[in-house]
mmCIF file of C-alpha atoms and ligand atoms in Angstrom:
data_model
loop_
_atom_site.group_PDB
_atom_site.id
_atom_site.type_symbol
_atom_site.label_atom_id
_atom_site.label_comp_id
_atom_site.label_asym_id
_atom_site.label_seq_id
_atom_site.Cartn_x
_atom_site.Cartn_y
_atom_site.Cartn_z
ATOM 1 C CA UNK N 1 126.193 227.356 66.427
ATOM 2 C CA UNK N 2 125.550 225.459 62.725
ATOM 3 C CA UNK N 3 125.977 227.773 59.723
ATOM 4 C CA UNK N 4 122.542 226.569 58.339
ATOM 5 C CA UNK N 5 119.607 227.254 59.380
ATOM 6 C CA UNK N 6 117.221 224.724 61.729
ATOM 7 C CA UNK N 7 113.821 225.299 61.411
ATOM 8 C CA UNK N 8 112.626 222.920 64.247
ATOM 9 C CA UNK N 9 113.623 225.412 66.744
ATOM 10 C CA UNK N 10 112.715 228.301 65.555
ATOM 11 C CA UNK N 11 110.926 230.378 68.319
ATOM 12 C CA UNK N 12 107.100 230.920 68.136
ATOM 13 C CA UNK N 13 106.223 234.506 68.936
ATOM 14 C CA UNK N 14 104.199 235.213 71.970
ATOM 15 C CA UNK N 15 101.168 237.328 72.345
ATOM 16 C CA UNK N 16 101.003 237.870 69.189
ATOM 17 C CA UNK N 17 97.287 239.131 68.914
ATOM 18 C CA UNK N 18 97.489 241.184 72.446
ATOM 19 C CA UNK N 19 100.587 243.198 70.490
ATOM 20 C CA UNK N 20 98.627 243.770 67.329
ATOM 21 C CA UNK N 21 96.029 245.280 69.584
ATOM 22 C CA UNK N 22 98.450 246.973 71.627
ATOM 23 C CA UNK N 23 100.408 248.405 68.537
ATOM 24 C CA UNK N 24 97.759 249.500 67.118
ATOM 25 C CA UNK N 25 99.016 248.073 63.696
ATOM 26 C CA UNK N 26 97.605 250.012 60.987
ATOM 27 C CA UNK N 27 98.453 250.230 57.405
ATOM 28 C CA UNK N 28 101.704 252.477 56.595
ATOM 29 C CA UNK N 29 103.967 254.038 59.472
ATOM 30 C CA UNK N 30 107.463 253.243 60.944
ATOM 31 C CA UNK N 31 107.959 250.700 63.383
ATOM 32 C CA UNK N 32 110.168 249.121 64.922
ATOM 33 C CA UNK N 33 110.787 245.789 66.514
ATOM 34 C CA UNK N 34 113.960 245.671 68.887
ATOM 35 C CA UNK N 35 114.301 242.353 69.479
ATOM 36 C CA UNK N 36 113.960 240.940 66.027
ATOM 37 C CA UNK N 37 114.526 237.315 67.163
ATOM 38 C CA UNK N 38 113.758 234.811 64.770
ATOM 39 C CA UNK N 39 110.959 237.279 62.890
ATOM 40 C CA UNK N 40 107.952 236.120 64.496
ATOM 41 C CA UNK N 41 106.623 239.146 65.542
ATOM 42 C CA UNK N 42 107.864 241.195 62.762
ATOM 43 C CA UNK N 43 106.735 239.148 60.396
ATOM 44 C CA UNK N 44 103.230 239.898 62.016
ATOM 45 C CA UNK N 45 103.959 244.003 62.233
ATOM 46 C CA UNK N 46 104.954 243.734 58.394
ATOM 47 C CA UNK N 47 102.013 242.022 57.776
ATOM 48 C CA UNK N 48 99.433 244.147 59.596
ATOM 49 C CA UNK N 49 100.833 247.402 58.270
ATOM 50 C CA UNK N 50 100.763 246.299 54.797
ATOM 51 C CA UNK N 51 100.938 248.252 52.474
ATOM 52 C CA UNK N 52 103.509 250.675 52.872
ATOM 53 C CA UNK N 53 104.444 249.703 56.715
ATOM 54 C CA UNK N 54 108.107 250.000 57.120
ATOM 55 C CA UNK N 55 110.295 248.029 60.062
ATOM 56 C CA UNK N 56 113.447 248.845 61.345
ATOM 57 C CA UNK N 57 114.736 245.816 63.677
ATOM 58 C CA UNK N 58 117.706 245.083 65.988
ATOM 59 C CA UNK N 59 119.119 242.230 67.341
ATOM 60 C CA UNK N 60 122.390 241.587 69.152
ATOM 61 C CA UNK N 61 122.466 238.357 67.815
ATOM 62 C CA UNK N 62 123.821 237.760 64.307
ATOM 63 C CA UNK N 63 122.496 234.294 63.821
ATOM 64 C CA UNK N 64 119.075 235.568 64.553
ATOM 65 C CA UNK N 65 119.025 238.476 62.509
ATOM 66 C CA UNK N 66 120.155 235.586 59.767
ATOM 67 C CA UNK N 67 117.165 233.421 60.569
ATOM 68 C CA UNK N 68 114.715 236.251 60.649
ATOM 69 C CA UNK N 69 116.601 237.611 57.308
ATOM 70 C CA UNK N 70 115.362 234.475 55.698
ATOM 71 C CA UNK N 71 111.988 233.989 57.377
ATOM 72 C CA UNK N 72 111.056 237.764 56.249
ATOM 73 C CA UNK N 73 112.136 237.572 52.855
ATOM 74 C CA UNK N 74 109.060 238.309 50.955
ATOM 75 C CA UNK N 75 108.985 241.356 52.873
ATOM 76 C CA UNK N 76 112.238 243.227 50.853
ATOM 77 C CA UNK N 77 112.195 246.514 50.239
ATOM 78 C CA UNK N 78 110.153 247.134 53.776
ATOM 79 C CA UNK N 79 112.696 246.193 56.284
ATOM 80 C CA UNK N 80 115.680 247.341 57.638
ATOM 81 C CA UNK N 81 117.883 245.158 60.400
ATOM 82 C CA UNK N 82 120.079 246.080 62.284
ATOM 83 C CA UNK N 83 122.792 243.945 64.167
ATOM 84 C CA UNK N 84 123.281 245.419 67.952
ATOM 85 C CA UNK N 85 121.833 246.569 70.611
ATOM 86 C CA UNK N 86 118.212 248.440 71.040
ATOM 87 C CA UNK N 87 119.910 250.474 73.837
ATOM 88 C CA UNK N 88 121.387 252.656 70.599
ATOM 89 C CA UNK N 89 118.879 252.524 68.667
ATOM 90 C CA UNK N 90 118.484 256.605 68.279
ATOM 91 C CA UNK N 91 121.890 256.483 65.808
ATOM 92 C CA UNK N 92 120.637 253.792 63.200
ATOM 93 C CA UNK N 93 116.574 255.462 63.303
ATOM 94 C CA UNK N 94 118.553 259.156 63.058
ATOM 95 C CA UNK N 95 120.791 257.557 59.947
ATOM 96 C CA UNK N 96 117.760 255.395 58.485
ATOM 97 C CA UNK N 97 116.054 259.251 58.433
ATOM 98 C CA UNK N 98 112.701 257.607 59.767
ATOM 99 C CA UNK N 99 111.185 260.679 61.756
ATOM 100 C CA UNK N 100 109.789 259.850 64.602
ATOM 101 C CA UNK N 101 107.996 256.180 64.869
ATOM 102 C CA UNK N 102 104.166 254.856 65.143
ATOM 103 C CA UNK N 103 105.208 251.480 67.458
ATOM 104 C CA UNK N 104 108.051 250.538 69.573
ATOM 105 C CA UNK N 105 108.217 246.269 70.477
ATOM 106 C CA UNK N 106 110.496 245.180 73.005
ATOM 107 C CA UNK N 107 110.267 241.112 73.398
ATOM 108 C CA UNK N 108 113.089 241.087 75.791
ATOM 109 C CA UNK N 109 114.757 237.967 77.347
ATOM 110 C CA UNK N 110 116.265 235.036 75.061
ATOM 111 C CA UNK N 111 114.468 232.776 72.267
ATOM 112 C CA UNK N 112 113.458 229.389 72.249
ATOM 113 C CA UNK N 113 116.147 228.819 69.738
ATOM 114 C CA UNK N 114 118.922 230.435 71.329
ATOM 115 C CA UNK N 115 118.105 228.121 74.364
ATOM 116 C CA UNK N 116 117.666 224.930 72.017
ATOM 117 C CA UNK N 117 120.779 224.990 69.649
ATOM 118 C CA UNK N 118 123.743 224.588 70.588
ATOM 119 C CA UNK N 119 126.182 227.260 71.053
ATOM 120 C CA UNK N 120 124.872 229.612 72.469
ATOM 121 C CA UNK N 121 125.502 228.312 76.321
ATOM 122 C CA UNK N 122 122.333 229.281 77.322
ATOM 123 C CA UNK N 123 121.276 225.598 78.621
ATOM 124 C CA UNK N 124 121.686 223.440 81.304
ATOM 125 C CA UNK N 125 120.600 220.212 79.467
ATOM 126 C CA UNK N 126 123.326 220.332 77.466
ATOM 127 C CA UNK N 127 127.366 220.560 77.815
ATOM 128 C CA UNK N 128 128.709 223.617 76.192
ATOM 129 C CA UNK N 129 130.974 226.015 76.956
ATOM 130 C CA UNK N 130 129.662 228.678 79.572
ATOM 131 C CA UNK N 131 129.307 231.541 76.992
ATOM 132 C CA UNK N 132 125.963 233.307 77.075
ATOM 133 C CA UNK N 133 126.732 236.101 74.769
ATOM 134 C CA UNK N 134 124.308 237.327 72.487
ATOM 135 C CA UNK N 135 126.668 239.380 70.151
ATOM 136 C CA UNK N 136 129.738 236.968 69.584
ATOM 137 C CA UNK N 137 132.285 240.054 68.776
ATOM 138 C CA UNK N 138 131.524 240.929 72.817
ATOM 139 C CA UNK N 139 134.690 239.853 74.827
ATOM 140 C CA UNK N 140 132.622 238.806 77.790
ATOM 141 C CA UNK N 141 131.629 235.460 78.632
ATOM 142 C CA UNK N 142 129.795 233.608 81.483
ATOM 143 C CA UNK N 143 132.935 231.739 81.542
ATOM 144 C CA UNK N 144 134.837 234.809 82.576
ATOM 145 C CA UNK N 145 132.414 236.028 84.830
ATOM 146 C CA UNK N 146 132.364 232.392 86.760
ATOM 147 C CA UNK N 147 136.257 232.158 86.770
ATOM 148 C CA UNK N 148 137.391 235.665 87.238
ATOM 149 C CA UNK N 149 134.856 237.657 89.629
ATOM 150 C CA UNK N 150 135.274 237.576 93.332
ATOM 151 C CA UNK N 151 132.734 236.132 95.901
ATOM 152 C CA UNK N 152 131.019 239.934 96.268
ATOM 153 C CA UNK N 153 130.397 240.339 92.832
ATOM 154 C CA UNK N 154 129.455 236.937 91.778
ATOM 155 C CA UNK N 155 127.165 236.823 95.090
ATOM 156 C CA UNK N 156 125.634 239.939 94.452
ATOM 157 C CA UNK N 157 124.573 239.300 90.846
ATOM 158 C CA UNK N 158 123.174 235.643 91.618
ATOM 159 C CA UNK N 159 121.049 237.549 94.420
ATOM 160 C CA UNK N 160 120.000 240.937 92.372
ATOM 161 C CA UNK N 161 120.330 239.556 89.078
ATOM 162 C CA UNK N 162 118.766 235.666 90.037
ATOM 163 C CA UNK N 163 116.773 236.298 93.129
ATOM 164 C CA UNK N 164 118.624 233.349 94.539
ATOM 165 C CA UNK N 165 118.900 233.031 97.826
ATOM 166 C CA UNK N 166 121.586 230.640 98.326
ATOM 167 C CA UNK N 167 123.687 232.862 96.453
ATOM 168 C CA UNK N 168 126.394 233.472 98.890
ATOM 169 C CA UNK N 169 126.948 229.727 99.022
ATOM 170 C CA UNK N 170 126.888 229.257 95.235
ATOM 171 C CA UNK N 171 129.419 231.913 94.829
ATOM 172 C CA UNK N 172 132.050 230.197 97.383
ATOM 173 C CA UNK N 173 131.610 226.575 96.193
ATOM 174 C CA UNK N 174 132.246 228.742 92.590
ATOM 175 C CA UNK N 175 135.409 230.049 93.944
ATOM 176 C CA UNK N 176 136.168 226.931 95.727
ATOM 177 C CA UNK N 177 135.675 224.473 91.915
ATOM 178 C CA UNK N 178 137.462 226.742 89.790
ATOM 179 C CA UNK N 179 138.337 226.316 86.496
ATOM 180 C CA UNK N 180 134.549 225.590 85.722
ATOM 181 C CA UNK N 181 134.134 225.891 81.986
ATOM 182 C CA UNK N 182 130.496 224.400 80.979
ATOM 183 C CA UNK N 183 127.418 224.548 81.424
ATOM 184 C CA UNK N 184 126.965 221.126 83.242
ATOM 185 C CA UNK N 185 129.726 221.547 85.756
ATOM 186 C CA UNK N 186 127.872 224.809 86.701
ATOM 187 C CA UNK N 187 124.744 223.259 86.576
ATOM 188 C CA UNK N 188 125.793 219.998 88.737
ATOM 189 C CA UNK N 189 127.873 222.034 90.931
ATOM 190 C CA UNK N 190 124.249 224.508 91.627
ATOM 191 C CA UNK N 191 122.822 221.377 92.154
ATOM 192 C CA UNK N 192 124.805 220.573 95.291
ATOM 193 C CA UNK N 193 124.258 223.846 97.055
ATOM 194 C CA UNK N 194 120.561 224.604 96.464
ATOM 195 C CA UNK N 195 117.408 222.971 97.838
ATOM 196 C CA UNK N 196 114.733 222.090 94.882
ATOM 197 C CA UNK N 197 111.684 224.210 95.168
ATOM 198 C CA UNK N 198 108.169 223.106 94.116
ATOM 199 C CA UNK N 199 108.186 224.827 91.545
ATOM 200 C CA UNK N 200 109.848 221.952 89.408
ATOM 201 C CA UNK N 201 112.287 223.847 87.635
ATOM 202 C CA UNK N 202 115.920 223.350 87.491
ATOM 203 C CA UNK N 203 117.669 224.073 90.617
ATOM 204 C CA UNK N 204 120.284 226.171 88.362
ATOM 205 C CA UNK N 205 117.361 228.098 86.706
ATOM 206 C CA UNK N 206 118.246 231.327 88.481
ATOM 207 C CA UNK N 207 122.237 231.677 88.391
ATOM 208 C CA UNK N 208 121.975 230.967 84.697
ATOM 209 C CA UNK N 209 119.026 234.012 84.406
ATOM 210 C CA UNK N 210 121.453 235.706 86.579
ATOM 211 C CA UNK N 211 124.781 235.428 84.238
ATOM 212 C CA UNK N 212 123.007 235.984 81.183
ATOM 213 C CA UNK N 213 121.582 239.145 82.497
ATOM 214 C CA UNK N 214 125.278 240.086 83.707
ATOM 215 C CA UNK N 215 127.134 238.971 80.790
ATOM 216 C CA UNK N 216 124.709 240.765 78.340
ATOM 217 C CA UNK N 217 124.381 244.138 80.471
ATOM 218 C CA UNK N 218 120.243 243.022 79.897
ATOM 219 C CA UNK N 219 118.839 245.815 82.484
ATOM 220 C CA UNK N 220 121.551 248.073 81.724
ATOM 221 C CA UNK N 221 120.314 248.077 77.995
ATOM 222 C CA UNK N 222 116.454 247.923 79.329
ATOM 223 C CA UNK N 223 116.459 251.049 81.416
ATOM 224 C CA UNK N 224 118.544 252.829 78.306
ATOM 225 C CA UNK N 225 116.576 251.381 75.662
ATOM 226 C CA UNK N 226 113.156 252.499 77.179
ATOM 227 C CA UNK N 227 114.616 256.161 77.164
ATOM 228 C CA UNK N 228 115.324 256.023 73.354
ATOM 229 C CA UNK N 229 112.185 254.452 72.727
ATOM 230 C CA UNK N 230 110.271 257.394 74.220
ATOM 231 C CA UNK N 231 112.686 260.145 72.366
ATOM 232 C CA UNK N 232 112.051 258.114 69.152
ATOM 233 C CA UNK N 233 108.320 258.032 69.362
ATOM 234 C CA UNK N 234 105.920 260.262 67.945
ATOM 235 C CA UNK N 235 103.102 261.705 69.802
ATOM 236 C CA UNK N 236 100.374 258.691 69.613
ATOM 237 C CA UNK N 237 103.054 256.074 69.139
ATOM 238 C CA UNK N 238 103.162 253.357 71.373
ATOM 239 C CA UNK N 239 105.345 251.434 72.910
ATOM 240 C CA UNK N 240 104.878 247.722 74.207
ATOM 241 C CA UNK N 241 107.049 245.153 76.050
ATOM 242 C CA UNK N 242 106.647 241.578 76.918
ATOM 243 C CA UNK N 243 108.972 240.989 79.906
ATOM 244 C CA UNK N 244 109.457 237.123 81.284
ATOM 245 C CA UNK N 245 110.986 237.630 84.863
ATOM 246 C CA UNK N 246 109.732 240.165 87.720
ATOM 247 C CA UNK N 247 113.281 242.278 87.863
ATOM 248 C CA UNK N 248 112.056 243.410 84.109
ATOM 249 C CA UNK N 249 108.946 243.610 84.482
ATOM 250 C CA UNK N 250 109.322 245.800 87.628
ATOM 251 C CA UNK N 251 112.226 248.067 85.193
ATOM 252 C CA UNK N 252 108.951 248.290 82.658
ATOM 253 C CA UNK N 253 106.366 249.238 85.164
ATOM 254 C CA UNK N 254 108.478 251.575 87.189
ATOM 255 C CA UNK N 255 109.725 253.725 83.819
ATOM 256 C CA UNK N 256 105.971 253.525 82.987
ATOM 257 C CA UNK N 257 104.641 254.860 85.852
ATOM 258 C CA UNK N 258 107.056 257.396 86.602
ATOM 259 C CA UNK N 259 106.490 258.832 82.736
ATOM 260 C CA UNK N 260 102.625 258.534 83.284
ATOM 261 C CA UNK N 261 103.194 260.712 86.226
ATOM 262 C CA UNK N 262 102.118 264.940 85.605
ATOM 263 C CA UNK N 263 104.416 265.710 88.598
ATOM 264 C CA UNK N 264 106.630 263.847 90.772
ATOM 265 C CA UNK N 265 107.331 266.354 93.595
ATOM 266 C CA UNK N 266 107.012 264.444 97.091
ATOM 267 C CA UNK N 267 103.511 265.564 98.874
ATOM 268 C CA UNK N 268 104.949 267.772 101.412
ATOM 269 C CA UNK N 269 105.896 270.298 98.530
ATOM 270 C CA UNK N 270 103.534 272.894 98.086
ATOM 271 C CA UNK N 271 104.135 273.795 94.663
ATOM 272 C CA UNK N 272 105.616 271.471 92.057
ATOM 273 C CA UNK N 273 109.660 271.953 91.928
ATOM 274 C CA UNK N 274 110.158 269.173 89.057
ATOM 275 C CA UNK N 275 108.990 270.458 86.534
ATOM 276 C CA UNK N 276 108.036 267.111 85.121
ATOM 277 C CA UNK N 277 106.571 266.461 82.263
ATOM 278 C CA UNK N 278 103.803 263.915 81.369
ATOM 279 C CA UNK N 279 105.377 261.625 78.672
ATOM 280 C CA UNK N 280 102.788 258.800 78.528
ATOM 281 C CA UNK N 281 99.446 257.500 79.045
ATOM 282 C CA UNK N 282 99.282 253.695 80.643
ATOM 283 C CA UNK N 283 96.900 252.193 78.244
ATOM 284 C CA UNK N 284 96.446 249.096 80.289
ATOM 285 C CA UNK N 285 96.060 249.819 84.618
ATOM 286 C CA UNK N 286 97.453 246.002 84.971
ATOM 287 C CA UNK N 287 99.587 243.813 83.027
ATOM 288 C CA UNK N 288 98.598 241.376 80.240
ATOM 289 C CA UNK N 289 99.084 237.759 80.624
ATOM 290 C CA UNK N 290 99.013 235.558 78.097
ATOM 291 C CA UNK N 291 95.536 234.121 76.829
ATOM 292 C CA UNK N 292 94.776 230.210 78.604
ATOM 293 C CA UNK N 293 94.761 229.106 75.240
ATOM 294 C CA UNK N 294 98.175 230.387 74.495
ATOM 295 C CA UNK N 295 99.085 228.960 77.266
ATOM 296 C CA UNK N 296 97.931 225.501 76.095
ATOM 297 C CA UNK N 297 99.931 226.117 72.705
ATOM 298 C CA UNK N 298 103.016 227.137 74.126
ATOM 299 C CA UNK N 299 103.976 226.755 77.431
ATOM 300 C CA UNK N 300 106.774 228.728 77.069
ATOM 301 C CA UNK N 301 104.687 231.594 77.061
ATOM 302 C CA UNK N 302 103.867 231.252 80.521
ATOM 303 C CA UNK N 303 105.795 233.651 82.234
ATOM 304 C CA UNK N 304 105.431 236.561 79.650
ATOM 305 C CA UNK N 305 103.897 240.001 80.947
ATOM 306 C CA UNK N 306 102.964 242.843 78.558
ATOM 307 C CA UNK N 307 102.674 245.998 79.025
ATOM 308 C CA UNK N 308 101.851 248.575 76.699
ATOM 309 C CA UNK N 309 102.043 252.757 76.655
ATOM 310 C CA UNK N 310 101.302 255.230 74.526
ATOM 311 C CA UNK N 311 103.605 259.086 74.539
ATOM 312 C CA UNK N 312 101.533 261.696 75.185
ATOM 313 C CA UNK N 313 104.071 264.178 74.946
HETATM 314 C C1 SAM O 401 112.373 236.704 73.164
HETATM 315 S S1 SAM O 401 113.514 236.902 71.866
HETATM 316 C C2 SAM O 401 112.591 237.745 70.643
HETATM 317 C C3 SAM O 401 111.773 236.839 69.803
HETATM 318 C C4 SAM O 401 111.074 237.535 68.662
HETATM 319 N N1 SAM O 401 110.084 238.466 69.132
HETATM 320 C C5 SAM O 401 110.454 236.550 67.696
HETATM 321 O O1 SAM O 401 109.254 236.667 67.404
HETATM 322 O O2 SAM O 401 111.167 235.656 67.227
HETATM 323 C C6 SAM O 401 114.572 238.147 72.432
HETATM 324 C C7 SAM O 401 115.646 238.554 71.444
HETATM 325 O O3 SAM O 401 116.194 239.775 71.912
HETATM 326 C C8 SAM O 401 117.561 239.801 71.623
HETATM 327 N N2 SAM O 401 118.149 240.791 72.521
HETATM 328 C C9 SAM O 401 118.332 240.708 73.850
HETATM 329 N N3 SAM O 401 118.834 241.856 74.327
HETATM 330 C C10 SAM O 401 118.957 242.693 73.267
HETATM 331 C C11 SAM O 401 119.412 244.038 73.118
HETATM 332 N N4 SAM O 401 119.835 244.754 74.148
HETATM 333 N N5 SAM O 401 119.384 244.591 71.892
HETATM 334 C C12 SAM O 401 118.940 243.881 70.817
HETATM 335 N N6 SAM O 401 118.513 242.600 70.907
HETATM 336 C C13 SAM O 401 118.516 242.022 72.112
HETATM 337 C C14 SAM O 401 118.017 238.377 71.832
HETATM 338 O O4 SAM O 401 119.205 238.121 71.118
HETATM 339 C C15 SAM O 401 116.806 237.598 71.290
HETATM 340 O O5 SAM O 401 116.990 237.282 69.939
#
């Protein structure tokens, strides 16, 4: 990872418009952006909720909360980032002495940049070191997870974490190849066991998704993070996240649902036992796909899915 900064692959924020909409951006308010990334969409929140609008943003990753550091500059004085991890984000918004929040954006997943520069592991077009991690201080690396899990654990996480089905035979030609220490060897070694689809994408597409997910605790942090996002919001707020694989996206619309829900007592009880509470209102029934025209623009923007909520109570 370079200590400046390279602007050619800095990532381009998606669905930008749908979350301005979704947000609700409105001049003033707190709001806070837990995947900072490269600044895109902050940049846009700080923007839209001028004047007075102030951000709070995290990010795991130090080298993007240096990028989006410089990128949001001319926004000093409004902004407040915060190196770690959105799953704790009550601590910082308690210390920062906020009150509760008008917008919550989760952009979850990995940037164009942290795929594109080098360093970060996160490619198979490139040899590197099998790292993966998001916040270098973790101890954690892919590498460790290749060399030093067993066959159960590595199978289970290409198959829960990947959706791959050959994942059983990936894991034993892993145990069988070891010391594997980049990203190539993984990649050509993937390439061996697993049939190409027609989907054209890189046979080794899914154990990477799989070991990032594993090495940086992603759903872990999602279901925890969407918990703290509802305790943090006020009434009205809303919260909206842009998801880019199905096990997300089902996390999302699950903790949605069930929140949206005024009682969640099976139908064979008579009279509600749970007690539950309703939390939040679904603002959109079905999920929000990126426009064609985005599409055109950025093809990486192809497998986003947002979905947006607002708390109720
Ligand atoms: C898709 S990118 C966000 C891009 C950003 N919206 C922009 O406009 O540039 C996702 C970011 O989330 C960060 N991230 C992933 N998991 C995180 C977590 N649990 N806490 C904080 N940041 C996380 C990654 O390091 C990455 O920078």
């Amino acid at each position: 990872m370079s200590a400046s900064i390279d602007l050619s692959v800095i990532h381009v924020p998606v669905m930008v418009d749908e979350i301005v909409e979704g947000l609700q951006l409105k001049a003033g308010g707190i709001w806070v952006d837990c995947t900072v990334g490269d600044g895109g969409h902050s940049r846009t929140i700080l923007e839209k909720t001028s004047p007075g609008g102030y951000l709070i943003g995290f990010d795991k990753d130090n080298q993007a909360l240096r990028v989006a550091k410089q990128e949001l500059k001319d926004f000093e004085g409004r902004i407040e980032l915060v190196q770690g991890s959105y799953a704790g984000m009550l601590q910082p918004l308690n210390q920062a002495r906020t009150g509760l929040v008008d917008g919550i954006l989760f952009d979850l997943g990995i940037s164009s940049r942290q795929v594109d520069e080098s360093g970060y592991g996160l490619s198979f077009n490139r040899s590197e070191t099998l790292d993966m991690r998001f916040d270098k201080s973790q101890d954690l690396m892919a590498m460790d997870v290749i060399n030093e899990y067993g066959f159960e654990d590595l199978s289970r996480i290409f198959k829960e974490y990947g959706e791959e089905r050959y994942s059983k035979r990936i894991a034993r030609k892993i145990i069988d190849s070891r010391p594997i220490s980049t990203t190539d060897e993984l990649a050509d070694l993937v390439n061996t066991c697993v049939r190409k689809d027609a989907s054209g994408r890189h046979p080794a597409t899914r154990v990477f998704q799989a070991l990032r997910i594993e090495v940086n605790q992603e759903l872990e942090d999602l279901y925890a993070g969407l918990e703290s996002a509802l305790t943090a919001l006020k009434v009205q707020g809303r919260m909206a996240v842009i998801s880019y694989h199905s096990l997300e996206d089902r996390i999302v619309k699950n903790f949605m649902r069930d929140k949206s829900k005024a009682c969640q007592c099976a139908k064979a009880i008579p009279v509600c036992v749970c007690e539950a509470l309703q939390r939040l209102r679904l603002v959109n029934r079905k999920v929000i796909k990126p426009s064609v025209n985005e599409l055109d623009r950025n093809r990486r923007s192809r497998s986003a899915r947002l979905r947006v909520a607002e708390k109720i109570g």
